[in-house]
Amino acid sequence: MNLTELIGYIGATLTTFAFVPQAIKTIRDKHTKDISLFMYIIFVLGISFWFVYGILLNSMPIILANAVSFCLSGTILVLKIKYK
Amino acid sequence: MNLTELIGYIGATLTTFAFVPQAIKTIRDKHTKDISLFMYIIFVLGISFWFVYGILLNSMPIILANAVSFCLSGTILVLKIKYK
């Protein structure tokens, strides 16, 4: 793996797992007033397109990263709808 | 542009601009209690790596998408620190 690829993988890992602390916080606090419903509707929809893109390209990194993102942002979306 | 590329561009556009409604909501409400500080620290850091990756690859779509993401998620991070 060269430096450019390494930097790309670090970026992908950070932006994917950034949603972990938000998901944990929302599960614990059961408060979602300050979180935008539209952000998570649009984000989950966007991640679904990324996931299909990964399948069409047969790219396992894109499929895996977006499967994780879908679970995390999908959890936050469900909690936003539940606790709004 | 073929169908696969189109699906990728739709995914990239949606996940990039998903942060617009959150930024608008946070600017208006001046409330950030339910938003995770660590999510936005990690996300802005991750976007910075993506931006450098785009420069190293000389890929204008990656550079532009991440410049927009940096401004949006950076705005939310600054407001989170300001109003916490």
Short mmCIF file of N, CA, C and O in Angstrom, two decimals, chain B residues 3-84:
data_model
loop_
_atom_site.label_atom_id
_atom_site.label_comp_id
_atom_site.label_asym_id
_atom_site.label_seq_id
_atom_site.Cartn_x
_atom_site.Cartn_y
_atom_site.Cartn_z
N LEU B 3 -24.37 4.17 -16.00
CA LEU B 3 -25.28 4.06 -14.85
C LEU B 3 -24.51 3.94 -13.52
O LEU B 3 -24.89 4.56 -12.53
N THR B 4 -23.43 3.16 -13.53
CA THR B 4 -22.64 2.97 -12.30
C THR B 4 -22.08 4.30 -11.81
O THR B 4 -22.21 4.66 -10.63
N GLU B 5 -21.48 5.07 -12.73
CA GLU B 5 -20.95 6.40 -12.38
C GLU B 5 -22.06 7.32 -11.86
O GLU B 5 -21.86 8.03 -10.87
N LEU B 6 -23.20 7.28 -12.53
CA LEU B 6 -24.34 8.13 -12.13
C LEU B 6 -24.75 7.81 -10.69
O LEU B 6 -24.96 8.73 -9.89
N ILE B 7 -24.84 6.51 -10.37
CA ILE B 7 -25.23 6.09 -9.01
C ILE B 7 -24.18 6.55 -8.00
O ILE B 7 -24.53 7.03 -6.91
N GLY B 8 -22.91 6.47 -8.36
CA GLY B 8 -21.84 6.96 -7.48
C GLY B 8 -21.94 8.45 -7.23
O GLY B 8 -21.81 8.92 -6.10
N TYR B 9 -22.20 9.22 -8.29
CA TYR B 9 -22.33 10.67 -8.16
C TYR B 9 -23.55 11.06 -7.32
O TYR B 9 -23.48 11.99 -6.51
N ILE B 10 -24.66 10.31 -7.48
CA ILE B 10 -25.85 10.59 -6.66
C ILE B 10 -25.52 10.33 -5.18
O ILE B 10 -25.83 11.14 -4.31
N GLY B 11 -24.86 9.20 -4.90
CA GLY B 11 -24.46 8.87 -3.53
C GLY B 11 -23.57 9.94 -2.93
O GLY B 11 -23.78 10.41 -1.81
N ALA B 12 -22.55 10.38 -3.71
CA ALA B 12 -21.60 11.38 -3.23
C ALA B 12 -22.30 12.71 -2.95
O ALA B 12 -22.04 13.37 -1.94
N THR B 13 -23.21 13.10 -3.85
CA THR B 13 -23.93 14.37 -3.69
C THR B 13 -24.81 14.33 -2.44
O THR B 13 -24.82 15.27 -1.64
N LEU B 14 -25.54 13.21 -2.26
CA LEU B 14 -26.45 13.10 -1.11
C LEU B 14 -25.68 13.09 0.22
O LEU B 14 -26.04 13.81 1.15
N THR B 15 -24.60 12.29 0.31
CA THR B 15 -23.87 12.21 1.59
C THR B 15 -23.13 13.52 1.88
O THR B 15 -22.93 13.86 3.04
N THR B 16 -22.74 14.25 0.84
CA THR B 16 -22.08 15.55 1.05
C THR B 16 -23.07 16.60 1.54
O THR B 16 -22.85 17.26 2.56
N PHE B 17 -24.20 16.73 0.83
CA PHE B 17 -25.14 17.81 1.14
C PHE B 17 -26.12 17.46 2.27
O PHE B 17 -26.90 18.31 2.70
N ALA B 18 -26.08 16.21 2.76
CA ALA B 18 -26.90 15.81 3.92
C ALA B 18 -26.63 16.70 5.13
O ALA B 18 -27.52 16.92 5.96
N PHE B 19 -25.39 17.26 5.20
CA PHE B 19 -25.03 18.08 6.36
C PHE B 19 -25.62 19.50 6.28
O PHE B 19 -25.57 20.22 7.28
N VAL B 20 -26.18 19.89 5.13
CA VAL B 20 -26.78 21.23 5.00
C VAL B 20 -27.93 21.43 6.00
O VAL B 20 -27.93 22.41 6.75
N PRO B 21 -28.95 20.51 6.05
CA PRO B 21 -30.05 20.75 7.00
C PRO B 21 -29.59 20.77 8.47
O PRO B 21 -30.14 21.53 9.27
N GLN B 22 -28.55 19.96 8.80
CA GLN B 22 -28.04 19.99 10.19
C GLN B 22 -27.36 21.34 10.48
O GLN B 22 -27.57 21.91 11.56
N ALA B 23 -26.57 21.84 9.51
CA ALA B 23 -25.90 23.13 9.71
C ALA B 23 -26.94 24.25 9.86
O ALA B 23 -26.84 25.08 10.77
N ILE B 24 -27.97 24.25 9.01
CA ILE B 24 -29.02 25.28 9.07
C ILE B 24 -29.75 25.21 10.41
O ILE B 24 -29.96 26.23 11.08
N LYS B 25 -30.12 23.99 10.81
CA LYS B 25 -30.84 23.80 12.08
C LYS B 25 -30.01 24.30 13.27
O LYS B 25 -30.53 24.98 14.16
N THR B 26 -28.71 23.97 13.25
CA THR B 26 -27.85 24.35 14.37
C THR B 26 -27.62 25.86 14.42
O THR B 26 -27.61 26.47 15.49
N ILE B 27 -27.47 26.48 13.24
CA ILE B 27 -27.31 27.95 13.16
C ILE B 27 -28.56 28.63 13.72
O ILE B 27 -28.48 29.58 14.48
N ARG B 28 -29.74 28.10 13.35
CA ARG B 28 -31.01 28.70 13.79
C ARG B 28 -31.27 28.47 15.28
O ARG B 28 -31.61 29.40 16.00
N ASP B 29 -31.16 27.20 15.71
CA ASP B 29 -31.58 26.82 17.07
C ASP B 29 -30.58 27.25 18.14
O ASP B 29 -30.96 27.46 19.29
N LYS B 30 -29.30 27.32 17.79
CA LYS B 30 -28.23 27.59 18.77
C LYS B 30 -28.26 26.58 19.91
O LYS B 30 -27.95 26.92 21.06
N HIS B 31 -28.69 25.35 19.62
CA HIS B 31 -28.73 24.26 20.60
C HIS B 31 -27.98 23.07 20.03
O HIS B 31 -28.27 22.64 18.91
N THR B 32 -27.04 22.51 20.80
CA THR B 32 -26.24 21.40 20.25
C THR B 32 -26.08 20.25 21.26
O THR B 32 -25.23 19.40 21.06
N LYS B 33 -26.90 20.25 22.31
CA LYS B 33 -26.73 19.28 23.38
C LYS B 33 -26.76 17.82 22.88
O LYS B 33 -25.99 16.99 23.35
N ASP B 34 -27.66 17.53 21.94
CA ASP B 34 -27.83 16.14 21.49
C ASP B 34 -26.82 15.73 20.41
O ASP B 34 -26.79 14.57 20.00
N ILE B 35 -26.02 16.70 19.94
CA ILE B 35 -25.03 16.41 18.91
C ILE B 35 -23.73 15.97 19.56
O ILE B 35 -23.28 16.57 20.54
N SER B 36 -23.10 14.91 19.02
CA SER B 36 -21.87 14.38 19.59
C SER B 36 -20.66 15.20 19.14
O SER B 36 -20.38 15.32 17.94
N LEU B 37 -19.93 15.75 20.12
CA LEU B 37 -18.69 16.49 19.82
C LEU B 37 -17.67 15.59 19.13
O LEU B 37 -17.06 15.98 18.13
N PHE B 38 -17.52 14.37 19.66
CA PHE B 38 -16.51 13.45 19.12
C PHE B 38 -16.84 13.04 17.68
O PHE B 38 -15.95 12.86 16.87
N MET B 39 -18.14 12.90 17.35
CA MET B 39 -18.50 12.61 15.97
C MET B 39 -17.92 13.66 15.03
O MET B 39 -17.28 13.32 14.02
N TYR B 40 -18.10 14.94 15.37
CA TYR B 40 -17.67 16.00 14.45
C TYR B 40 -16.16 16.22 14.45
O TYR B 40 -15.59 16.59 13.42
N ILE B 41 -15.50 15.97 15.60
CA ILE B 41 -14.04 16.03 15.61
C ILE B 41 -13.47 14.96 14.67
O ILE B 41 -12.63 15.23 13.81
N ILE B 42 -13.96 13.72 14.82
CA ILE B 42 -13.46 12.60 14.01
C ILE B 42 -13.83 12.81 12.53
O ILE B 42 -13.03 12.57 11.64
N PHE B 43 -15.07 13.30 12.28
CA PHE B 43 -15.52 13.47 10.90
C PHE B 43 -14.71 14.54 10.17
O PHE B 43 -14.26 14.32 9.03
N VAL B 44 -14.50 15.69 10.82
CA VAL B 44 -13.72 16.78 10.19
C VAL B 44 -12.29 16.32 9.93
O VAL B 44 -11.71 16.60 8.87
N LEU B 45 -11.71 15.56 10.89
CA LEU B 45 -10.36 15.00 10.70
C LEU B 45 -10.35 14.04 9.49
O LEU B 45 -9.46 14.11 8.63
N GLY B 46 -11.35 13.18 9.42
CA GLY B 46 -11.46 12.22 8.31
C GLY B 46 -11.59 12.91 6.96
O GLY B 46 -10.95 12.52 5.97
N ILE B 47 -12.41 13.97 6.92
CA ILE B 47 -12.60 14.74 5.69
C ILE B 47 -11.29 15.40 5.27
O ILE B 47 -10.98 15.50 4.07
N SER B 48 -10.46 15.82 6.25
CA SER B 48 -9.16 16.42 5.93
C SER B 48 -8.26 15.40 5.23
O SER B 48 -7.55 15.74 4.27
N PHE B 49 -8.30 14.14 5.71
CA PHE B 49 -7.52 13.08 5.04
C PHE B 49 -8.05 12.84 3.62
O PHE B 49 -7.29 12.69 2.68
N TRP B 50 -9.38 12.81 3.46
CA TRP B 50 -9.98 12.65 2.13
C TRP B 50 -9.54 13.77 1.19
O TRP B 50 -9.30 13.55 0.00
N PHE B 51 -9.48 14.99 1.72
CA PHE B 51 -9.09 16.17 0.93
C PHE B 51 -7.65 16.01 0.44
O PHE B 51 -7.36 16.21 -0.76
N VAL B 52 -6.75 15.62 1.35
CA VAL B 52 -5.33 15.40 0.97
C VAL B 52 -5.24 14.27 -0.06
O VAL B 52 -4.48 14.35 -1.03
N TYR B 53 -6.04 13.20 0.15
CA TYR B 53 -6.10 12.08 -0.79
C TYR B 53 -6.49 12.58 -2.19
O TYR B 53 -5.88 12.19 -3.19
N GLY B 54 -7.48 13.47 -2.25
CA GLY B 54 -7.92 14.05 -3.52
C GLY B 54 -6.81 14.85 -4.20
O GLY B 54 -6.63 14.78 -5.42
N ILE B 55 -6.06 15.62 -3.39
CA ILE B 55 -4.94 16.41 -3.93
C ILE B 55 -3.85 15.48 -4.48
O ILE B 55 -3.34 15.68 -5.59
N LEU B 56 -3.51 14.43 -3.70
CA LEU B 56 -2.46 13.49 -4.13
C LEU B 56 -2.86 12.74 -5.40
O LEU B 56 -2.02 12.44 -6.24
N LEU B 57 -4.16 12.44 -5.54
CA LEU B 57 -4.67 11.75 -6.75
C LEU B 57 -4.95 12.73 -7.87
O LEU B 57 -5.26 12.33 -8.99
N ASN B 58 -4.90 14.05 -7.54
CA ASN B 58 -5.27 15.10 -8.49
C ASN B 58 -6.70 14.88 -9.02
O ASN B 58 -6.99 15.04 -10.20
N SER B 59 -7.61 14.50 -8.08
CA SER B 59 -9.01 14.21 -8.44
C SER B 59 -9.90 15.37 -8.01
O SER B 59 -10.17 15.55 -6.82
N MET B 60 -10.34 16.15 -8.99
CA MET B 60 -11.16 17.32 -8.67
C MET B 60 -12.49 16.96 -8.00
O MET B 60 -12.89 17.65 -7.06
N PRO B 61 -13.20 15.87 -8.40
CA PRO B 61 -14.45 15.53 -7.68
C PRO B 61 -14.21 15.26 -6.19
O PRO B 61 -14.97 15.73 -5.34
N ILE B 62 -13.11 14.54 -5.84
CA ILE B 62 -12.82 14.24 -4.43
C ILE B 62 -12.45 15.53 -3.69
O ILE B 62 -12.90 15.77 -2.57
N ILE B 63 -11.63 16.40 -4.33
CA ILE B 63 -11.24 17.66 -3.72
C ILE B 63 -12.47 18.54 -3.45
O ILE B 63 -12.66 19.03 -2.33
N LEU B 64 -13.33 18.69 -4.47
CA LEU B 64 -14.50 19.57 -4.33
C LEU B 64 -15.50 19.05 -3.31
O LEU B 64 -15.97 19.80 -2.45
N ALA B 65 -15.83 17.74 -3.38
CA ALA B 65 -16.81 17.15 -2.45
C ALA B 65 -16.33 17.32 -1.01
O ALA B 65 -17.12 17.66 -0.12
N ASN B 66 -15.02 17.12 -0.79
CA ASN B 66 -14.51 17.19 0.58
C ASN B 66 -14.30 18.62 1.05
O ASN B 66 -14.36 18.88 2.26
N ALA B 67 -14.09 19.55 0.12
CA ALA B 67 -14.04 20.97 0.50
C ALA B 67 -15.42 21.40 1.01
O ALA B 67 -15.53 22.07 2.05
N VAL B 68 -16.48 20.97 0.31
CA VAL B 68 -17.85 21.29 0.74
C VAL B 68 -18.14 20.62 2.09
O VAL B 68 -18.64 21.27 3.02
N SER B 69 -17.81 19.33 2.21
CA SER B 69 -18.03 18.59 3.47
C SER B 69 -17.28 19.24 4.62
O SER B 69 -17.79 19.31 5.74
N PHE B 70 -16.05 19.70 4.35
CA PHE B 70 -15.24 20.33 5.40
C PHE B 70 -15.94 21.59 5.91
O PHE B 70 -16.03 21.80 7.12
N CYS B 71 -16.44 22.41 5.00
CA CYS B 71 -17.12 23.66 5.40
C CYS B 71 -18.37 23.35 6.23
O CYS B 71 -18.62 23.98 7.26
N LEU B 72 -19.16 22.36 5.77
CA LEU B 72 -20.43 22.05 6.45
C LEU B 72 -20.19 21.43 7.83
O LEU B 72 -20.71 21.90 8.83
N SER B 73 -19.37 20.35 7.86
CA SER B 73 -19.16 19.67 9.15
C SER B 73 -18.30 20.54 10.07
O SER B 73 -18.48 20.52 11.29
N GLY B 74 -17.39 21.35 9.49
CA GLY B 74 -16.60 22.28 10.29
C GLY B 74 -17.47 23.33 10.95
O GLY B 74 -17.25 23.70 12.11
N THR B 75 -18.49 23.83 10.23
CA THR B 75 -19.43 24.80 10.80
C THR B 75 -20.17 24.19 11.99
O THR B 75 -20.29 24.82 13.05
N ILE B 76 -20.64 22.93 11.83
CA ILE B 76 -21.37 22.26 12.91
C ILE B 76 -20.44 22.06 14.12
O ILE B 76 -20.83 22.26 15.26
N LEU B 77 -19.18 21.68 13.86
CA LEU B 77 -18.21 21.48 14.94
C LEU B 77 -17.96 22.77 15.71
O LEU B 77 -17.97 22.78 16.95
N VAL B 78 -17.77 23.89 14.99
CA VAL B 78 -17.54 25.18 15.64
C VAL B 78 -18.75 25.57 16.50
O VAL B 78 -18.60 26.03 17.64
N LEU B 79 -19.97 25.35 15.96
CA LEU B 79 -21.18 25.70 16.72
C LEU B 79 -21.34 24.79 17.93
O LEU B 79 -21.80 25.23 18.99
N LYS B 80 -20.96 23.50 17.79
CA LYS B 80 -21.02 22.57 18.92
C LYS B 80 -20.12 23.06 20.06
O LYS B 80 -20.49 23.04 21.23
N ILE B 81 -18.90 23.52 19.70
CA ILE B 81 -17.96 24.01 20.71
C ILE B 81 -18.47 25.33 21.32
O ILE B 81 -18.40 25.54 22.52
N LYS B 82 -19.04 26.18 20.45
CA LYS B 82 -19.53 27.49 20.90
C LYS B 82 -20.73 27.37 21.84
O LYS B 82 -20.81 28.08 22.84
N TYR B 83 -21.67 26.50 21.52
CA TYR B 83 -22.95 26.43 22.26
C TYR B 83 -23.03 25.28 23.25
O TYR B 83 -24.10 25.00 23.77
N LYS B 84 -21.91 24.58 23.49
CA LYS B 84 -22.02 23.40 24.38
C LYS B 84 -22.24 23.82 25.83
O LYS B 84 -21.84 24.88 26.24
#
